[in-house]
Amino acid sequence: MNQKNDSAVSLSVLLRDFPKVELHRHLEGTFPVKKLYELSLKNGIDAPKEFDDFIEFIQFPRDSKPDFLTFLEKFKNNWYRSYEDVYWITYHSVKDFINDGIFYIELRFSPEHFSLENDFDRGKVTRLIVEAGNKAAEETGIVIKYLLTFNRGKQSEDEMIPLYNKLKKLDLADVVGIDLAGDETNFPPALFKNFFDLVEADGLYKSSIHAGEVSPSRQIWESIDILHAARIGHGISTIKDAKLQEYLKERHVCLEQCITSNYQTGSWPDEKNHPMGELYRKGVPVTINSDDPTIQGIDLTGDYVKAVEYLGFSIDDLVELNLEAIDYSFNTEEYKKSLKSRYLEKVRHFKEKHKLS
Ligand code: HPA
Ligand code: ZN
């Protein structure tokens, strides 16, 4: 192995161990490949029976040109045949997070996605996903909270509202936010105004809206001004809008950035010049996230390697970014304070172990 490869390997080993706060990861996009394969065989799903072909089937094709809708098509909702399947795949997904250095995660999932094929009870599915995730998190010593995803291309606002009203009655303390995902090109923010007015009026949850991923920065403005977004998923088009950069700083709205995902969806053409570095240096609130590791064929650690190698982030920058991510998490100020001191303790262990001063 040459020297360059050696240092690339050791950087990835180091960053795997680095304690991470992640605010944007979809459960539907983070199933362990082998477990999903097992589930697919068990349930006789119409998917390749050879493991290598199966991987190709579920991942964004390596030889495909970046494309948003091709990426979204990778989310299949027919894997599950029983409530036990949903519990099992969730448990194993969360069990793996510790191997990606996760300290704290806000995991998002769409109750509709997991229920649609079998018309499962959305409330029961939501409750059991939280139970399975919490069990795995407890066993591995990570902290987990949840966002409920609503898909803009698959549910109208009139369908979202009764579902939201049903789910909020579950009164699950670990559910802290609402996410709007899916096809932003054809389903702009204004279509969901009544739903997010209701979420805002209830005051039970904060919202993270996918916006400006493959749409102009206007959709980011609208997500904040019309949908009351506290955070923005991706928000790539911010780089072209200096006024918006100031607005995000002023309003303390952070961008949940995802380097690999942004390349594959076609939202940014060149990972080596991803705008996160420039935005960070300008003081615009950003965080590093994976989005959908299974589909992308890379985990959060892989995105951290890119942030260091391509965008020049140092370990101290990463610590600062992660502390800020705790600030942007959907928790009470008191809980954030306790998370920060536990996070800094993890960083101290990390630095000691790797002899970093
Ligand atoms: N964009 C929109 N919806 C999504 C994404 C994304 O990158 N990933 C999963 N759902
Ligand atoms: Zn996303």
Tab-separated table of C-alpha atoms and ligand atoms in Angstrom:
chain	number	residue	atom	x	y	z
A	1	MET	CA	0.000	0.000	0.000
A	2	ASN	CA	1.421	3.405	-0.869
A	3	GLN	CA	1.703	6.259	1.592
A	4	LYS	CA	-1.387	8.060	0.336
A	5	ASN	CA	-3.547	4.977	0.805
A	6	ASP	CA	-2.060	4.426	4.250
A	7	SER	CA	-3.001	7.895	5.382
A	8	ALA	CA	-6.469	7.617	3.811
A	9	VAL	CA	-7.056	4.387	5.751
A	10	SER	CA	-5.825	5.816	9.024
A	11	LEU	CA	-7.952	8.950	8.572
A	12	SER	CA	-11.005	6.820	8.117
A	13	VAL	CA	-10.123	4.698	11.184
A	14	LEU	CA	-9.629	7.861	13.230
A	15	LEU	CA	-12.864	9.471	12.043
A	16	ARG	CA	-14.886	6.310	12.613
A	17	ASP	CA	-14.030	6.690	16.263
A	18	PHE	CA	-14.809	10.408	16.333
A	19	PRO	CA	-17.982	11.057	18.389
A	20	LYS	CA	-20.716	12.374	16.109
A	21	VAL	CA	-23.994	14.215	16.430
A	22	GLU	CA	-26.234	13.525	13.457
A	23	LEU	CA	-29.441	15.430	12.726
A	24	HIS	CA	-30.401	14.095	9.294
A	25	ARG	CA	-30.603	10.362	8.650
A	26	HIS	CA	-33.568	8.390	7.282
A	27	LEU	CA	-34.333	5.003	8.820
A	28	GLU	CA	-35.586	3.858	5.389
A	29	GLY	CA	-32.132	4.639	3.971
A	30	THR	CA	-29.960	3.116	6.677
A	31	PHE	CA	-30.866	-0.594	6.848
A	32	PRO	CA	-27.819	-2.867	7.214
A	33	VAL	CA	-27.439	-4.440	3.766
A	34	LYS	CA	-27.093	-8.023	5.049
A	35	LYS	CA	-30.152	-7.718	7.262
A	36	LEU	CA	-32.215	-6.264	4.440
A	37	TYR	CA	-31.050	-9.127	2.214
A	38	GLU	CA	-32.146	-11.641	4.868
A	39	LEU	CA	-35.527	-9.937	5.127
A	40	SER	CA	-35.928	-9.908	1.359
A	41	LEU	CA	-35.242	-13.664	1.100
A	42	LYS	CA	-37.475	-14.488	4.072
A	43	ASN	CA	-40.392	-12.547	2.621
A	44	GLY	CA	-39.884	-13.728	-0.974
A	45	ILE	CA	-39.554	-10.144	-2.203
A	46	ASP	CA	-39.142	-9.586	-5.927
A	47	ALA	CA	-35.452	-8.613	-5.611
A	48	PRO	CA	-32.194	-10.332	-6.729
A	49	LYS	CA	-31.378	-13.559	-4.893
A	50	GLU	CA	-27.594	-13.213	-5.334
A	51	PHE	CA	-26.078	-10.941	-2.699
A	52	ASP	CA	-23.912	-8.903	-5.117
A	53	ASP	CA	-26.880	-8.303	-7.418
A	54	PHE	CA	-28.981	-7.405	-4.391
A	55	ILE	CA	-26.506	-4.697	-3.379
A	56	GLU	CA	-26.688	-3.215	-6.856
A	57	PHE	CA	-30.476	-3.343	-6.714
A	58	ILE	CA	-30.728	-1.360	-3.484
A	59	GLN	CA	-27.918	1.152	-3.975
A	60	PHE	CA	-27.760	4.212	-6.168
A	61	PRO	CA	-26.054	2.814	-9.306
A	62	ARG	CA	-22.336	3.649	-9.391
A	63	ASP	CA	-22.420	4.193	-13.140
A	64	SER	CA	-25.577	6.329	-13.113
A	65	LYS	CA	-25.349	10.018	-13.667
A	66	PRO	CA	-26.525	11.920	-10.596
A	67	ASP	CA	-30.304	12.246	-10.565
A	68	PHE	CA	-32.778	13.220	-7.848
A	69	LEU	CA	-35.734	11.106	-8.905
A	70	THR	CA	-33.579	8.004	-9.593
A	71	PHE	CA	-32.278	8.427	-6.046
A	72	LEU	CA	-35.776	8.706	-4.557
A	73	GLU	CA	-36.918	5.629	-6.511
A	74	LYS	CA	-34.527	3.531	-4.395
A	75	PHE	CA	-36.908	3.787	-1.428
A	76	LYS	CA	-39.053	0.681	-1.730
A	77	ASN	CA	-41.817	0.106	0.750
A	78	ASN	CA	-42.613	-3.552	0.176
A	79	TRP	CA	-39.864	-5.165	2.296
A	80	TYR	CA	-42.064	-5.730	5.361
A	81	ARG	CA	-44.728	-8.364	5.883
A	82	SER	CA	-45.364	-8.055	9.614
A	83	TYR	CA	-44.948	-5.692	12.550
A	84	GLU	CA	-42.071	-7.952	13.673
A	85	ASP	CA	-40.251	-7.228	10.380
A	86	VAL	CA	-40.459	-3.484	11.032
A	87	TYR	CA	-39.267	-3.920	14.615
A	88	TRP	CA	-36.401	-6.223	13.552
A	89	ILE	CA	-35.015	-4.030	10.765
A	90	THR	CA	-35.222	-0.938	12.983
A	91	TYR	CA	-33.472	-2.653	15.873
A	92	HIS	CA	-30.612	-3.841	13.654
A	93	SER	CA	-30.275	-0.465	11.942
A	94	VAL	CA	-29.884	1.412	15.210
A	95	LYS	CA	-27.658	-1.299	16.687
A	96	ASP	CA	-25.129	-0.482	13.939
A	97	PHE	CA	-24.908	3.264	14.641
A	98	ILE	CA	-22.247	2.847	17.277
A	99	ASN	CA	-19.912	1.520	14.549
A	100	ASP	CA	-20.262	4.879	12.812
A	101	GLY	CA	-19.219	6.756	15.967
A	102	ILE	CA	-22.709	8.065	16.696
A	103	PHE	CA	-23.051	9.810	20.069
A	104	TYR	CA	-26.448	11.446	19.444
A	105	ILE	CA	-28.810	10.990	16.514
A	106	GLU	CA	-32.145	12.355	15.381
A	107	LEU	CA	-33.428	9.524	13.239
A	108	ARG	CA	-36.331	10.291	10.916
A	109	PHE	CA	-38.824	7.824	9.509
A	110	SER	CA	-42.097	7.873	7.659
A	111	PRO	CA	-44.831	5.866	9.433
A	112	GLU	CA	-46.643	5.853	6.083
A	113	HIS	CA	-43.684	4.228	4.309
A	114	PHE	CA	-43.590	1.304	6.743
A	115	SER	CA	-47.371	0.821	6.764
A	116	LEU	CA	-48.530	1.383	3.201
A	117	GLU	CA	-48.003	-2.032	1.618
A	118	ASN	CA	-49.840	-3.946	4.381
A	119	ASP	CA	-52.073	-1.159	5.640
A	120	PHE	CA	-50.521	-1.514	9.094
A	121	ASP	CA	-51.782	0.675	11.899
A	122	ARG	CA	-49.626	3.836	11.576
A	123	GLY	CA	-49.748	4.469	15.307
A	124	LYS	CA	-48.663	0.941	16.183
A	125	VAL	CA	-45.828	1.112	13.628
A	126	THR	CA	-44.629	4.446	15.018
A	127	ARG	CA	-44.654	3.161	18.574
A	128	LEU	CA	-42.783	-0.030	17.744
A	129	ILE	CA	-40.113	1.767	15.686
A	130	VAL	CA	-39.433	4.013	18.679
A	131	GLU	CA	-39.345	0.985	21.011
A	132	ALA	CA	-36.963	-0.956	18.760
A	133	GLY	CA	-34.696	2.067	18.246
A	134	ASN	CA	-34.625	2.848	21.955
A	135	LYS	CA	-33.751	-0.734	22.868
A	136	ALA	CA	-30.814	-0.807	20.433
A	137	ALA	CA	-29.685	2.669	21.542
A	138	GLU	CA	-29.742	1.644	25.199
A	139	GLU	CA	-27.759	-1.500	24.484
A	140	THR	CA	-25.071	0.442	22.629
A	141	GLY	CA	-25.009	3.579	24.806
A	142	ILE	CA	-26.027	6.120	22.173
A	143	VAL	CA	-28.702	8.808	22.524
A	144	ILE	CA	-31.562	8.729	20.028
A	145	LYS	CA	-34.544	10.956	19.235
A	146	TYR	CA	-36.946	10.785	16.302
A	147	LEU	CA	-38.532	12.937	13.596
A	148	LEU	CA	-41.694	11.844	11.809
A	149	THR	CA	-41.353	12.137	8.044
A	150	PHE	CA	-44.206	13.179	5.770
A	151	ASN	CA	-43.620	12.644	2.060
A	152	ARG	CA	-44.688	15.568	-0.116
A	153	GLY	CA	-45.136	13.496	-3.305
A	154	LYS	CA	-46.991	10.626	-1.689
A	155	GLN	CA	-49.337	12.332	0.764
A	156	SER	CA	-51.412	15.452	0.255
A	157	GLU	CA	-51.707	17.974	3.051
A	158	ASP	CA	-55.269	16.756	3.643
A	159	GLU	CA	-53.903	13.260	4.280
A	160	MET	CA	-51.009	14.474	6.408
A	161	ILE	CA	-53.148	16.376	8.897
A	162	PRO	CA	-55.278	13.468	10.209
A	163	LEU	CA	-52.222	11.206	10.323
A	164	TYR	CA	-50.298	13.821	12.302
A	165	ASN	CA	-53.272	14.266	14.669
A	166	LYS	CA	-53.347	10.519	15.266
A	167	LEU	CA	-49.587	10.242	15.837
A	168	LYS	CA	-49.345	13.167	18.219
A	169	LYS	CA	-51.875	11.416	20.481
A	170	LEU	CA	-49.310	8.658	21.044
A	171	ASP	CA	-47.514	11.250	23.132
A	172	LEU	CA	-44.083	9.711	22.526
A	173	ALA	CA	-41.542	11.792	24.426
A	174	ASP	CA	-38.654	10.790	22.150
A	175	VAL	CA	-40.362	12.092	19.028
A	176	VAL	CA	-39.104	15.665	18.780
A	177	GLY	CA	-39.775	16.827	15.245
A	178	ILE	CA	-41.565	16.680	11.923
A	179	ASP	CA	-39.777	16.282	8.587
A	180	LEU	CA	-41.031	17.087	5.099
A	181	ALA	CA	-39.234	14.911	2.518
A	182	GLY	CA	-39.716	13.640	-1.032
A	183	ASP	CA	-39.991	15.370	-4.375
A	184	GLU	CA	-39.472	19.081	-3.782
A	185	THR	CA	-39.355	19.852	-7.497
A	186	ASN	CA	-42.999	19.035	-8.092
A	187	PHE	CA	-44.359	19.684	-4.587
A	188	PRO	CA	-43.220	23.108	-3.293
A	189	PRO	CA	-43.595	24.315	0.333
A	190	ALA	CA	-46.769	26.374	-0.101
A	191	LEU	CA	-48.787	23.172	-0.685
A	192	PHE	CA	-48.209	22.224	2.962
A	193	LYS	CA	-48.924	25.534	4.671
A	194	ASN	CA	-52.009	24.419	6.619
A	195	PHE	CA	-50.260	21.328	7.936
A	196	PHE	CA	-47.200	23.208	9.195
A	197	ASP	CA	-49.337	26.026	10.607
A	198	LEU	CA	-50.993	23.341	12.711
A	199	VAL	CA	-47.651	21.864	13.803
A	200	GLU	CA	-46.456	25.357	14.756
A	201	ALA	CA	-49.666	26.175	16.639
A	202	ASP	CA	-49.482	22.895	18.593
A	203	GLY	CA	-45.939	23.698	19.697
A	204	LEU	CA	-45.207	20.003	20.318
A	205	TYR	CA	-42.567	19.556	17.617
A	206	LYS	CA	-40.035	21.545	15.619
A	207	SER	CA	-39.776	21.101	11.873
A	208	SER	CA	-37.013	20.220	9.467
A	209	ILE	CA	-37.916	20.763	5.824
A	210	HIS	CA	-36.015	19.312	2.841
A	211	ALA	CA	-35.509	22.406	0.686
A	212	GLY	CA	-33.064	23.877	-1.785
A	213	GLU	CA	-31.707	20.414	-2.462
A	214	VAL	CA	-32.519	20.534	-6.157
A	215	SER	CA	-34.704	23.656	-6.026
A	216	PRO	CA	-33.777	27.348	-5.956
A	217	SER	CA	-33.123	29.185	-2.684
A	218	ARG	CA	-36.656	30.626	-2.845
A	219	GLN	CA	-37.879	27.289	-1.482
A	220	ILE	CA	-35.622	27.689	1.547
A	221	TRP	CA	-37.070	31.150	2.248
A	222	GLU	CA	-40.570	29.710	1.883
A	223	SER	CA	-39.805	26.768	4.156
A	224	ILE	CA	-38.784	29.187	6.895
A	225	ASP	CA	-41.389	31.889	6.308
A	226	ILE	CA	-44.377	29.748	5.353
A	227	LEU	CA	-43.658	26.365	6.981
A	228	HIS	CA	-41.832	27.637	10.112
A	229	ALA	CA	-38.769	25.443	9.479
A	230	ALA	CA	-36.299	25.365	12.366
A	231	ARG	CA	-33.813	23.447	10.209
A	232	ILE	CA	-33.385	22.854	6.487
A	233	GLY	CA	-32.533	19.502	4.934
A	234	HIS	CA	-29.649	20.082	2.493
A	235	GLY	CA	-30.265	23.727	1.531
A	236	ILE	CA	-27.551	23.548	-1.124
A	237	SER	CA	-28.849	26.539	-3.090
A	238	THR	CA	-28.008	28.772	-0.100
A	239	ILE	CA	-24.535	29.169	-1.572
A	240	LYS	CA	-25.991	31.258	-4.403
A	241	ASP	CA	-27.965	33.594	-2.131
A	242	ALA	CA	-25.959	35.944	0.120
A	243	LYS	CA	-29.118	37.438	1.676
A	244	LEU	CA	-30.326	34.008	2.682
A	245	GLN	CA	-26.964	33.268	4.297
A	246	GLU	CA	-27.467	36.303	6.541
A	247	TYR	CA	-31.080	35.318	7.221
A	248	LEU	CA	-30.049	31.818	8.340
A	249	LYS	CA	-27.484	33.301	10.731
A	250	GLU	CA	-29.980	35.779	12.113
A	251	ARG	CA	-32.769	33.212	12.540
A	252	HIS	CA	-30.447	30.432	13.781
A	253	VAL	CA	-31.712	28.055	11.139
A	254	CYS	CA	-29.165	25.386	10.329
A	255	LEU	CA	-28.541	23.510	7.107
A	256	GLU	CA	-28.310	19.739	7.446
A	257	GLN	CA	-25.701	19.078	4.776
A	258	CYS	CA	-25.032	15.669	3.204
A	259	ILE	CA	-22.007	15.601	0.860
A	260	THR	CA	-22.405	12.172	-0.764
A	261	SER	CA	-26.163	12.394	-1.067
A	262	ASN	CA	-25.868	15.823	-2.690
A	263	TYR	CA	-23.606	14.400	-5.383
A	264	GLN	CA	-25.826	11.399	-6.140
A	265	THR	CA	-29.053	13.399	-6.302
A	266	GLY	CA	-27.423	15.898	-8.651
A	267	SER	CA	-27.814	18.780	-6.226
A	268	TRP	CA	-24.060	19.497	-6.284
A	269	PRO	CA	-21.755	18.315	-9.066
A	270	ASP	CA	-18.413	18.127	-7.282
A	271	GLU	CA	-17.847	16.712	-3.802
A	272	LYS	CA	-14.382	18.250	-3.639
A	273	ASN	CA	-15.944	21.704	-3.807
A	274	HIS	CA	-19.044	21.063	-1.761
A	275	PRO	CA	-20.316	24.428	-0.402
A	276	MET	CA	-20.328	23.286	3.238
A	277	GLY	CA	-16.716	24.435	3.724
A	278	GLU	CA	-17.393	27.935	2.404
A	279	LEU	CA	-20.682	28.256	4.313
A	280	TYR	CA	-18.997	27.169	7.554
A	281	ARG	CA	-16.230	29.725	7.114
A	282	LYS	CA	-18.828	32.429	6.505
A	283	GLY	CA	-20.541	31.541	9.786
A	284	VAL	CA	-23.675	30.045	8.225
A	285	PRO	CA	-24.977	27.265	10.523
A	286	VAL	CA	-24.180	23.859	8.989
A	287	THR	CA	-24.040	20.257	10.229
A	288	ILE	CA	-22.614	17.083	8.645
A	289	ASN	CA	-25.048	14.255	7.968
A	290	SER	CA	-25.313	11.043	5.994
A	291	ASP	CA	-28.964	11.112	4.763
A	292	ASP	CA	-29.280	7.547	3.386
A	293	PRO	CA	-26.085	5.529	3.923
A	294	THR	CA	-27.374	2.201	2.568
A	295	ILE	CA	-28.583	3.680	-0.688
A	296	GLN	CA	-25.459	5.792	-1.043
A	297	GLY	CA	-23.034	2.953	-0.295
A	298	ILE	CA	-21.186	5.026	2.303
A	299	ASP	CA	-21.743	5.848	5.980
A	300	LEU	CA	-21.448	9.045	8.015
A	301	THR	CA	-17.779	8.361	8.684
A	302	GLY	CA	-17.257	8.403	4.908
A	303	ASP	CA	-18.781	11.871	4.733
A	304	TYR	CA	-16.526	13.020	7.590
A	305	VAL	CA	-13.504	11.799	5.616
A	306	LYS	CA	-14.681	13.927	2.684
A	307	ALA	CA	-15.225	16.943	4.971
A	308	VAL	CA	-11.612	16.655	6.176
A	309	GLU	CA	-9.932	15.651	2.907
A	310	TYR	CA	-11.834	17.838	0.484
A	311	LEU	CA	-13.125	20.749	2.544
A	312	GLY	CA	-10.279	21.232	5.013
A	313	PHE	CA	-12.147	20.656	8.279
A	314	SER	CA	-9.805	20.019	11.237
A	315	ILE	CA	-10.643	17.840	14.244
A	316	ASP	CA	-11.252	20.998	16.266
A	317	ASP	CA	-13.622	22.304	13.561
A	318	LEU	CA	-15.490	19.011	13.772
A	319	VAL	CA	-15.804	19.286	17.551
A	320	GLU	CA	-17.186	22.807	17.136
A	321	LEU	CA	-19.609	21.672	14.425
A	322	ASN	CA	-20.885	18.857	16.615
A	323	LEU	CA	-21.372	21.119	19.626
A	324	GLU	CA	-23.337	23.457	17.371
A	325	ALA	CA	-25.350	20.495	16.111
A	326	ILE	CA	-26.398	19.863	19.723
A	327	ASP	CA	-27.571	23.475	19.826
A	328	TYR	CA	-29.647	22.869	16.700
A	329	SER	CA	-31.082	19.600	17.994
A	330	PHE	CA	-34.765	19.622	18.928
A	331	ASN	CA	-34.240	19.443	22.693
A	332	THR	CA	-34.793	21.684	25.692
A	333	GLU	CA	-31.942	24.035	26.610
A	334	GLU	CA	-31.354	22.076	29.787
A	335	TYR	CA	-31.034	18.779	27.983
A	336	LYS	CA	-28.709	20.337	25.378
A	337	LYS	CA	-26.455	21.476	28.197
A	338	SER	CA	-26.211	17.961	29.591
A	339	LEU	CA	-25.636	16.531	26.092
A	340	LYS	CA	-22.805	18.988	25.528
A	341	SER	CA	-20.974	18.054	28.676
A	342	ARG	CA	-21.363	14.337	27.890
A	343	TYR	CA	-20.205	15.032	24.332
A	344	LEU	CA	-17.095	16.845	25.524
A	345	GLU	CA	-16.289	13.895	27.766
A	346	LYS	CA	-16.438	11.612	24.700
A	347	VAL	CA	-14.147	14.004	22.832
A	348	ARG	CA	-11.687	13.929	25.727
A	349	HIS	CA	-11.569	10.107	25.566
A	350	PHE	CA	-11.224	10.219	21.790
A	351	LYS	CA	-8.291	12.635	21.954
A	352	GLU	CA	-6.582	10.650	24.692
A	353	LYS	CA	-6.967	7.390	22.823
A	354	HIS	CA	-5.565	8.845	19.601
A	355	LYS	CA	-2.919	10.942	21.362
A	356	LEU	CA	-4.302	14.218	20.013
A	357	SER	CA	-3.814	17.209	22.232
B	1	HPA	N1	-34.516	14.285	-0.448
B	1	HPA	C1	-35.831	14.184	-0.296
B	1	HPA	N2	-36.392	13.145	0.308
B	1	HPA	C2	-35.613	12.196	0.787
B	1	HPA	C3	-34.229	12.257	0.663
B	1	HPA	C4	-33.663	13.361	0.011
B	1	HPA	O1	-32.425	13.488	-0.145
B	1	HPA	N3	-33.732	11.143	1.248
B	1	HPA	C5	-34.786	10.446	1.713
B	1	HPA	N4	-35.933	11.081	1.438
B	2	ZN	ZN	-33.077	13.515	3.623
